[in-house]
Amino acid sequence: MTMLGLSLAYLRRRPLTTVLNLLLLALGVGVIAFLLLLERGLENRLSRDVAGIDMVVGAKGSPLQLVLSAVMQVDVPTGNIPLSALAELRRNPMVRQAVPVAMGDSFGSFRILGTEPDYIAHYGGRLTRGRMFVAPMEAVLGAEAASASRLEPGDALVGSHGLTAGGEAHAGMPYKVVGILAPTGTVLDRLVLTPVASVWAVHEHHHHHDDEADEDHDHHDHETGADQGHGHDAAGEEGEHREVTAILVRYAAPLAAARLPREINRETEMQAASPAAEMLRLRALLGVGLDAMRLLGLVLVLAAGLSTFVALANALQERRHDLAIMRALGAGRLRVMAQILTEALLVATGGMLLGVALAHAAIALLSVLSARARDLGLSAGYVVAGEAWLLLLALLVALLAAALPSIQAYRTDVSRLLAKG
């Protein structure tokens, strides 16, 4: 029998111990691998979504909330700002580009975003079918939104009130799908994109319908103001009453980073937030929890190593006579020592592979069950370089666990052991 076959035979003789060691090691490796995949997905999502956006201008509130809602589309807006701010920013010589975003409705689990074609161009959006929107109530679907809805150019799409599924449907104001975008790996994939004027039109229609059903106009005015606080545009007929949710800005010169945000925060009722700075803050907030989970994974790996050591030490005592016979039949000391090490390495390799498989399966399941996980860019398809280091960690723990038992097997006095029977 080969060394590998003999090692497998010995492991099968102790199925409960072998399975326990495999599971302990797999859980430890799985926790660490899951965190690596989580970090990789978040890092990729953050870097892709905020790339090229120097500043976000929005309503006063949390800067992090503003960036998460306006750039990454994973939070509720801080409010609305006047449309006139867009013209002012575009006149500013320190601004190269200013792109408005208006939100407030959704289509299933996907947000409907009012914007301009420049927004799509910023993320490298490319049409695979149909054309770009040119008029109100026309919509272009991101790749994931199109795949999930199975809509095609020419189909109708009905949005719902609010940023989550289950809101009141705007059945009287359907969108016409005119284009489908290719996958970009950015926030663009998870959006339904339409002109800003579409958002205004939908909510003007919504408020007008409320007027017909409600004779109390004062009460209607109160509802409109509350609606604005939830990220919807004002329904005024005049252009100066128009609002957008936020404005995404690119600087024309490095000096703008030092002056423009400070001017906006100090001299206006709006706030300016730096996506890069807020992403650093988000990473710092997440870092503590991720470090704690990594420590838990490492403890489980070490516990598996300790359990493997105990199992090998006990097995060595049970198999001393077998090892002595192997030596008597011609097996050298190194062969016997290698036999113990092989068992430990088999457990380590099996546990590592099982742990990585569990981590990828957990990410895949999370992506299927949670729309928020998909929004954060989690994907089981990633292969992280750190997973190779996990194999080395598992092998190192196994070698340490097998070191003492294998040395004892190497030093076994065959003649004295056989004489004892």
Short mmCIF file of C-alpha atoms in Angstrom, two decimals:
data_model
loop_
_atom_site.label_atom_id
_atom_site.label_comp_id
_atom_site.label_asym_id
_atom_site.label_seq_id
_atom_site.Cartn_x
_atom_site.Cartn_y
_atom_site.Cartn_z
CA MET A 1 0.00 0.00 0.00
CA THR A 2 1.26 3.49 -0.83
CA MET A 3 1.87 6.12 1.83
CA LEU A 4 -1.20 8.06 0.67
CA GLY A 5 -3.41 4.97 0.74
CA LEU A 6 -2.17 3.99 4.18
CA SER A 7 -2.79 7.51 5.50
CA LEU A 8 -6.34 7.51 4.13
CA ALA A 9 -6.94 4.09 5.71
CA TYR A 10 -5.81 5.36 9.11
CA LEU A 11 -8.03 8.44 8.79
CA ARG A 12 -11.04 6.26 7.93
CA ARG A 13 -10.40 4.20 11.06
CA ARG A 14 -11.20 7.31 13.14
CA PRO A 15 -14.10 8.86 11.20
CA LEU A 16 -15.51 10.99 14.03
CA THR A 17 -12.15 12.52 14.91
CA THR A 18 -11.26 13.05 11.27
CA VAL A 19 -14.58 14.77 10.49
CA LEU A 20 -14.28 16.96 13.60
CA ASN A 21 -10.80 18.12 12.63
CA LEU A 22 -11.92 18.77 9.04
CA LEU A 23 -14.91 20.82 10.18
CA LEU A 24 -12.95 22.88 12.68
CA LEU A 25 -10.33 23.73 10.10
CA ALA A 26 -12.97 24.33 7.39
CA LEU A 27 -14.90 26.71 9.64
CA GLY A 28 -11.79 28.71 10.47
CA VAL A 29 -10.62 28.88 6.88
CA GLY A 30 -14.19 29.56 5.71
CA VAL A 31 -14.60 32.57 8.01
CA ILE A 32 -11.32 34.09 6.84
CA ALA A 33 -12.03 33.31 3.17
CA PHE A 34 -15.54 34.81 3.49
CA LEU A 35 -14.06 38.03 4.85
CA LEU A 36 -11.49 38.13 2.05
CA LEU A 37 -14.25 37.78 -0.54
CA LEU A 38 -16.38 40.37 1.26
CA GLU A 39 -13.52 42.86 1.36
CA ARG A 40 -12.65 42.21 -2.28
CA GLY A 41 -16.24 42.74 -3.40
CA LEU A 42 -16.66 45.90 -1.35
CA GLU A 43 -13.29 47.28 -2.42
CA ASN A 44 -14.03 46.68 -6.09
CA ARG A 45 -17.48 48.20 -5.76
CA LEU A 46 -16.22 51.26 -3.90
CA SER A 47 -13.34 51.91 -6.27
CA ARG A 48 -15.45 51.49 -9.43
CA ASP A 49 -18.45 53.51 -8.27
CA VAL A 50 -16.59 56.55 -6.90
CA ALA A 51 -13.88 56.65 -9.58
CA GLY A 52 -13.74 60.01 -11.30
CA ILE A 53 -16.26 61.71 -8.99
CA ASP A 54 -14.47 64.44 -7.03
CA MET A 55 -17.39 65.90 -5.09
CA VAL A 56 -21.07 65.28 -4.38
CA VAL A 57 -23.34 68.23 -3.64
CA GLY A 58 -26.59 67.55 -1.81
CA ALA A 59 -28.82 68.54 1.07
CA LYS A 60 -27.40 69.06 4.55
CA GLY A 61 -27.00 65.91 6.59
CA SER A 62 -24.53 63.06 6.86
CA PRO A 63 -21.76 63.31 4.22
CA LEU A 64 -21.39 59.52 4.22
CA GLN A 65 -25.13 59.08 3.70
CA LEU A 66 -25.01 61.56 0.83
CA VAL A 67 -22.21 59.64 -0.92
CA LEU A 68 -23.79 56.24 -0.31
CA SER A 69 -27.15 57.38 -1.68
CA ALA A 70 -26.08 59.58 -4.59
CA VAL A 71 -23.05 57.60 -5.80
CA MET A 72 -23.50 54.00 -4.67
CA GLN A 73 -27.32 53.98 -4.52
CA VAL A 74 -27.42 52.00 -1.24
CA ASP A 75 -28.89 54.54 1.20
CA VAL A 76 -31.74 57.05 1.36
CA PRO A 77 -31.02 60.63 0.23
CA THR A 78 -30.45 63.43 2.70
CA GLY A 79 -33.04 65.54 0.86
CA ASN A 80 -33.28 67.68 -2.26
CA ILE A 81 -31.44 70.76 -3.55
CA PRO A 82 -32.58 73.46 -6.01
CA LEU A 83 -32.03 72.81 -9.70
CA SER A 84 -30.55 76.31 -9.90
CA ALA A 85 -27.47 74.98 -8.06
CA LEU A 86 -26.66 72.89 -11.13
CA ALA A 87 -26.45 75.97 -13.37
CA GLU A 88 -24.32 77.79 -10.80
CA LEU A 89 -21.86 74.90 -10.59
CA ARG A 90 -21.64 74.63 -14.36
CA ARG A 91 -20.77 78.33 -14.56
CA ASN A 92 -17.99 77.90 -11.98
CA PRO A 93 -14.55 77.82 -13.69
CA MET A 94 -13.33 75.29 -11.12
CA VAL A 95 -15.91 72.72 -12.30
CA ARG A 96 -15.23 70.56 -15.35
CA GLN A 97 -18.48 68.60 -15.22
CA ALA A 98 -21.64 68.61 -13.10
CA VAL A 99 -24.21 65.84 -13.55
CA PRO A 100 -27.58 65.89 -11.74
CA VAL A 101 -29.21 62.82 -10.21
CA ALA A 102 -32.86 62.70 -9.10
CA MET A 103 -34.31 59.73 -7.29
CA GLY A 104 -37.38 58.73 -5.36
CA ASP A 105 -38.91 55.76 -7.18
CA SER A 106 -38.00 52.15 -7.82
CA PHE A 107 -38.75 49.25 -10.11
CA GLY A 108 -38.77 46.05 -8.07
CA SER A 109 -35.42 46.02 -6.24
CA PHE A 110 -33.85 48.47 -8.72
CA ARG A 111 -33.82 52.24 -8.36
CA ILE A 112 -35.13 54.59 -11.03
CA LEU A 113 -32.58 57.36 -11.45
CA GLY A 114 -33.26 60.61 -13.26
CA THR A 115 -30.05 61.89 -14.84
CA GLU A 116 -28.34 62.79 -18.14
CA PRO A 117 -26.48 60.69 -20.74
CA ASP A 118 -23.20 62.04 -19.29
CA TYR A 119 -23.86 59.91 -16.19
CA ILE A 120 -23.97 56.76 -18.32
CA ALA A 121 -20.88 57.83 -20.25
CA HIS A 122 -18.99 58.41 -16.98
CA TYR A 123 -19.27 54.71 -16.10
CA GLY A 124 -18.48 53.54 -19.63
CA GLY A 125 -22.06 52.51 -20.39
CA ARG A 126 -22.57 51.02 -23.84
CA LEU A 127 -25.88 50.14 -25.46
CA THR A 128 -26.36 46.54 -26.56
CA ARG A 129 -29.92 47.06 -27.79
CA GLY A 130 -32.07 50.08 -28.56
CA ARG A 131 -31.01 53.69 -28.12
CA MET A 132 -30.33 56.31 -25.47
CA PHE A 133 -33.25 58.15 -23.85
CA VAL A 134 -33.99 61.54 -25.39
CA ALA A 135 -37.41 62.47 -24.00
CA PRO A 136 -39.24 62.25 -20.65
CA MET A 137 -40.69 58.85 -19.71
CA GLU A 138 -38.11 56.98 -21.78
CA ALA A 139 -35.89 54.55 -19.84
CA VAL A 140 -32.60 52.77 -20.39
CA LEU A 141 -32.02 49.65 -18.27
CA GLY A 142 -28.74 48.59 -16.70
CA ALA A 143 -27.59 45.04 -17.42
CA GLU A 144 -28.79 43.50 -14.13
CA ALA A 145 -32.10 45.36 -14.19
CA ALA A 146 -32.72 44.18 -17.76
CA SER A 147 -31.75 40.59 -16.98
CA ALA A 148 -33.97 40.40 -13.90
CA SER A 149 -37.01 42.06 -15.53
CA ARG A 150 -36.56 40.50 -18.99
CA LEU A 151 -37.76 43.74 -20.52
CA GLU A 152 -36.80 44.71 -24.05
CA PRO A 153 -36.88 48.00 -26.00
CA GLY A 154 -40.50 48.88 -26.67
CA ASP A 155 -41.82 47.35 -23.43
CA ALA A 156 -43.55 49.39 -20.73
CA LEU A 157 -42.23 49.76 -17.19
CA VAL A 158 -44.21 50.97 -14.16
CA GLY A 159 -42.30 52.48 -11.27
CA SER A 160 -43.26 52.40 -7.60
CA HIS A 161 -43.23 55.18 -5.03
CA GLY A 162 -40.19 54.99 -2.75
CA LEU A 163 -36.72 53.48 -3.00
CA THR A 164 -37.68 49.94 -1.98
CA ALA A 165 -40.02 47.40 -3.50
CA GLY A 166 -43.66 47.47 -2.39
CA GLY A 167 -44.48 51.15 -2.80
CA GLU A 168 -47.56 52.55 -4.53
CA ALA A 169 -47.31 51.94 -8.29
CA HIS A 170 -47.40 54.95 -10.64
CA ALA A 171 -49.65 53.05 -13.03
CA GLY A 172 -50.79 56.21 -14.80
CA MET A 173 -47.24 57.18 -15.80
CA PRO A 174 -45.47 54.16 -17.34
CA TYR A 175 -41.97 54.41 -18.77
CA LYS A 176 -41.10 53.19 -22.24
CA VAL A 177 -37.95 51.07 -22.37
CA VAL A 178 -35.81 52.34 -25.23
CA GLY A 179 -32.40 50.79 -24.54
CA ILE A 180 -30.44 48.09 -22.71
CA LEU A 181 -26.89 48.65 -21.44
CA ALA A 182 -24.02 46.16 -21.50
CA PRO A 183 -22.61 45.04 -18.12
CA THR A 184 -20.10 47.50 -16.65
CA GLY A 185 -19.46 46.07 -13.18
CA THR A 186 -20.57 49.39 -11.67
CA VAL A 187 -23.67 50.88 -10.06
CA LEU A 188 -24.96 51.46 -13.59
CA ASP A 189 -25.89 47.77 -13.92
CA ARG A 190 -28.46 48.00 -11.13
CA LEU A 191 -30.33 51.12 -12.26
CA VAL A 192 -33.23 52.17 -14.46
CA LEU A 193 -32.05 55.41 -16.05
CA THR A 194 -34.30 58.16 -17.38
CA PRO A 195 -34.18 61.94 -17.92
CA VAL A 196 -34.55 64.07 -14.80
CA ALA A 197 -37.72 65.47 -16.35
CA SER A 198 -39.30 62.01 -16.05
CA VAL A 199 -38.99 62.14 -12.27
CA TRP A 200 -40.61 65.57 -12.22
CA ALA A 201 -43.41 64.43 -14.53
CA VAL A 202 -44.22 61.32 -12.50
CA HIS A 203 -44.50 63.22 -9.26
CA GLU A 204 -46.41 66.12 -10.75
CA HIS A 205 -48.92 63.55 -11.99
CA HIS A 206 -48.91 61.89 -8.56
CA HIS A 207 -49.56 65.18 -6.77
CA HIS A 208 -52.21 66.21 -9.31
CA HIS A 209 -54.02 62.91 -8.72
CA ASP A 210 -53.92 63.58 -4.99
CA ASP A 211 -55.43 67.03 -5.58
CA GLU A 212 -58.44 65.50 -7.31
CA ALA A 213 -58.97 63.03 -4.48
CA ASP A 214 -58.40 65.51 -1.64
CA GLU A 215 -60.26 68.82 -1.32
CA ASP A 216 -58.02 70.06 1.48
CA HIS A 217 -55.27 71.92 -0.42
CA ASP A 218 -53.46 72.91 2.73
CA HIS A 219 -53.18 69.25 3.63
CA HIS A 220 -51.89 68.55 0.11
CA ASP A 221 -49.18 71.20 0.49
CA HIS A 222 -48.08 69.57 3.74
CA GLU A 223 -47.82 66.19 2.02
CA THR A 224 -45.73 67.66 -0.78
CA GLY A 225 -43.25 69.08 1.70
CA ALA A 226 -42.97 65.71 3.45
CA ASP A 227 -42.45 64.03 0.11
CA GLN A 228 -39.45 66.23 -0.55
CA GLY A 229 -37.90 65.08 2.70
CA HIS A 230 -37.95 61.55 1.36
CA GLY A 231 -35.94 62.38 -1.74
CA HIS A 232 -38.72 63.38 -4.19
CA ASP A 233 -38.70 66.47 -6.32
CA ALA A 234 -40.93 69.44 -5.69
CA ALA A 235 -43.93 69.69 -7.95
CA GLY A 236 -43.77 73.38 -8.75
CA GLU A 237 -44.64 74.45 -12.27
CA GLU A 238 -41.92 77.09 -12.49
CA GLY A 239 -38.32 76.13 -13.28
CA GLU A 240 -36.96 77.79 -10.14
CA HIS A 241 -39.02 75.38 -8.05
CA ARG A 242 -37.45 72.31 -9.61
CA GLU A 243 -35.20 70.19 -7.48
CA VAL A 244 -32.74 67.33 -7.86
CA THR A 245 -31.41 64.94 -5.26
CA ALA A 246 -27.70 65.58 -5.75
CA ILE A 247 -25.06 66.76 -8.22
CA LEU A 248 -21.95 64.76 -9.09
CA VAL A 249 -18.98 67.04 -9.77
CA ARG A 250 -15.60 66.68 -11.46
CA TYR A 251 -13.00 69.37 -10.81
CA ALA A 252 -11.31 71.38 -13.55
CA ALA A 253 -8.21 72.05 -11.45
CA PRO A 254 -6.60 70.63 -8.27
CA LEU A 255 -7.19 73.93 -6.49
CA ALA A 256 -10.93 73.25 -6.57
CA ALA A 257 -10.58 70.46 -4.00
CA ALA A 258 -9.34 72.95 -1.43
CA ARG A 259 -11.75 75.80 -2.16
CA LEU A 260 -15.02 74.63 -3.65
CA PRO A 261 -16.30 72.23 -0.92
CA ARG A 262 -15.49 74.78 1.77
CA GLU A 263 -17.36 77.52 -0.08
CA ILE A 264 -20.43 75.34 -0.59
CA ASN A 265 -20.54 74.15 3.03
CA ARG A 266 -20.02 77.65 4.43
CA GLU A 267 -22.00 79.87 2.08
CA THR A 268 -25.00 77.76 0.98
CA GLU A 269 -27.74 75.62 2.47
CA MET A 270 -26.21 72.61 0.73
CA GLN A 271 -23.32 70.36 1.66
CA ALA A 272 -20.36 69.12 -0.37
CA ALA A 273 -18.88 65.69 0.36
CA SER A 274 -15.76 64.03 -0.99
CA PRO A 275 -16.44 60.42 -2.07
CA ALA A 276 -12.79 59.46 -1.55
CA ALA A 277 -12.76 60.81 2.02
CA GLU A 278 -16.10 59.20 2.91
CA MET A 279 -14.98 55.84 1.52
CA LEU A 280 -11.92 55.99 3.77
CA ARG A 281 -14.23 56.61 6.71
CA LEU A 282 -16.44 53.69 5.69
CA ARG A 283 -13.43 51.37 5.44
CA ALA A 284 -12.33 52.46 8.92
CA LEU A 285 -15.81 51.76 10.32
CA LEU A 286 -15.89 48.32 8.74
CA GLY A 287 -12.30 47.51 9.62
CA VAL A 288 -12.89 46.86 13.33
CA GLY A 289 -15.63 44.31 12.70
CA LEU A 290 -13.67 42.59 9.94
CA ASP A 291 -10.58 42.35 12.16
CA ALA A 292 -12.66 40.76 14.92
CA MET A 293 -14.05 38.18 12.49
CA ARG A 294 -10.56 37.44 11.18
CA LEU A 295 -9.41 36.81 14.73
CA LEU A 296 -12.30 34.39 15.23
CA GLY A 297 -11.31 32.54 12.06
CA LEU A 298 -7.69 32.33 13.18
CA VAL A 299 -8.77 30.96 16.58
CA LEU A 300 -10.80 28.26 14.83
CA VAL A 301 -7.83 27.34 12.64
CA LEU A 302 -5.57 27.09 15.68
CA ALA A 303 -8.22 25.03 17.50
CA ALA A 304 -8.28 22.67 14.53
CA GLY A 305 -4.49 22.42 14.71
CA LEU A 306 -4.64 21.59 18.41
CA SER A 307 -7.33 19.00 17.82
CA THR A 308 -5.25 17.45 15.03
CA PHE A 309 -2.23 17.31 17.34
CA VAL A 310 -4.23 15.53 20.05
CA ALA A 311 -5.68 13.10 17.51
CA LEU A 312 -2.27 12.28 16.02
CA ALA A 313 -0.68 11.90 19.46
CA ASN A 314 -3.41 9.48 20.56
CA ALA A 315 -3.25 7.62 17.28
CA LEU A 316 0.50 7.27 17.64
CA GLN A 317 0.07 5.54 20.97
CA GLU A 318 -2.50 3.18 19.46
CA ARG A 319 -0.34 2.42 16.42
CA ARG A 320 3.07 2.11 17.98
CA HIS A 321 3.04 -1.64 17.36
CA ASP A 322 1.95 -1.13 13.73
CA LEU A 323 4.73 1.37 13.16
CA ALA A 324 7.24 -0.98 14.71
CA ILE A 325 6.16 -3.74 12.30
CA MET A 326 6.54 -1.29 9.40
CA ARG A 327 10.06 -0.58 10.54
CA ALA A 328 10.80 -4.30 10.86
CA LEU A 329 9.54 -4.86 7.31
CA GLY A 330 12.05 -2.35 5.98
CA ALA A 331 10.44 1.07 6.34
CA GLY A 332 12.99 3.68 7.36
CA ARG A 333 12.63 6.19 10.14
CA LEU A 334 11.91 8.97 7.64
CA ARG A 335 9.20 6.86 6.00
CA VAL A 336 7.42 6.41 9.32
CA MET A 337 7.82 10.08 10.12
CA ALA A 338 6.47 11.03 6.72
CA GLN A 339 3.47 8.78 7.31
CA ILE A 340 2.37 10.88 10.30
CA LEU A 341 2.98 14.14 8.41
CA THR A 342 0.96 12.91 5.41
CA GLU A 343 -2.09 12.31 7.59
CA ALA A 344 -1.89 15.83 8.98
CA LEU A 345 -1.42 17.36 5.53
CA LEU A 346 -4.42 15.45 4.17
CA VAL A 347 -6.61 16.86 6.92
CA ALA A 348 -5.22 20.37 6.32
CA THR A 349 -5.75 20.25 2.55
CA GLY A 350 -9.25 18.83 2.90
CA GLY A 351 -10.20 21.38 5.53
CA MET A 352 -8.81 24.27 3.51
CA LEU A 353 -10.63 23.23 0.31
CA LEU A 354 -13.88 22.65 2.21
CA GLY A 355 -13.55 26.01 3.98
CA VAL A 356 -12.98 27.95 0.75
CA ALA A 357 -15.90 26.13 -0.88
CA LEU A 358 -18.13 27.05 2.08
CA ALA A 359 -17.06 30.70 1.84
CA HIS A 360 -17.88 30.92 -1.87
CA ALA A 361 -21.18 29.12 -1.30
CA ALA A 362 -22.08 31.56 1.50
CA ILE A 363 -21.34 34.55 -0.75
CA ALA A 364 -23.41 33.01 -3.57
CA LEU A 365 -26.34 32.35 -1.22
CA LEU A 366 -26.13 35.86 0.21
CA SER A 367 -26.17 37.34 -3.29
CA VAL A 368 -29.28 35.35 -4.18
CA LEU A 369 -31.20 36.10 -0.98
CA SER A 370 -30.22 39.73 -0.41
CA ALA A 371 -30.65 42.57 -2.88
CA ARG A 372 -28.44 44.70 -0.63
CA ALA A 373 -25.63 42.14 -0.98
CA ARG A 374 -25.92 42.39 -4.76
CA ASP A 375 -25.91 46.18 -4.47
CA LEU A 376 -22.64 45.96 -2.55
CA GLY A 377 -21.06 44.00 -5.38
CA LEU A 378 -20.70 40.64 -3.63
CA SER A 379 -20.02 37.79 -6.03
CA ALA A 380 -18.94 34.20 -5.52
CA GLY A 381 -17.06 34.35 -8.80
CA TYR A 382 -14.14 36.26 -7.31
CA VAL A 383 -10.91 34.39 -6.64
CA VAL A 384 -8.86 36.24 -4.04
CA ALA A 385 -5.08 35.97 -3.92
CA GLY A 386 -5.31 35.61 -0.15
CA GLU A 387 -6.93 32.21 -0.59
CA ALA A 388 -3.53 30.80 -1.59
CA TRP A 389 -2.14 32.09 1.68
CA LEU A 390 -4.92 30.26 3.50
CA LEU A 391 -3.60 26.99 2.05
CA LEU A 392 -0.15 27.80 3.35
CA LEU A 393 -1.63 28.69 6.76
CA ALA A 394 -3.54 25.41 6.92
CA LEU A 395 -0.46 23.41 5.91
CA LEU A 396 1.69 25.24 8.46
CA VAL A 397 -0.79 24.53 11.26
CA ALA A 398 -0.91 20.87 10.20
CA LEU A 399 2.88 20.57 10.16
CA LEU A 400 3.12 22.11 13.62
CA ALA A 401 0.41 19.77 14.90
CA ALA A 402 2.20 16.73 13.44
CA ALA A 403 5.72 17.77 14.42
CA LEU A 404 5.86 16.20 17.89
CA PRO A 405 4.05 12.93 17.03
CA SER A 406 6.23 12.45 13.93
CA ILE A 407 9.40 13.06 15.93
CA GLN A 408 8.22 10.51 18.49
CA ALA A 409 7.59 8.03 15.69
CA TYR A 410 11.07 8.73 14.31
CA ARG A 411 12.67 8.01 17.70
CA THR A 412 10.71 4.82 18.37
CA ASP A 413 12.98 1.93 19.49
CA VAL A 414 11.68 -0.91 17.31
CA SER A 415 13.46 -3.79 19.04
CA ARG A 416 12.30 -2.75 22.53
CA LEU A 417 8.72 -2.22 21.30
CA LEU A 418 8.57 -5.61 19.57
CA ALA A 419 10.10 -7.31 22.62
CA LYS A 420 7.22 -6.01 24.72
CA GLY A 421 4.82 -7.57 22.27
#
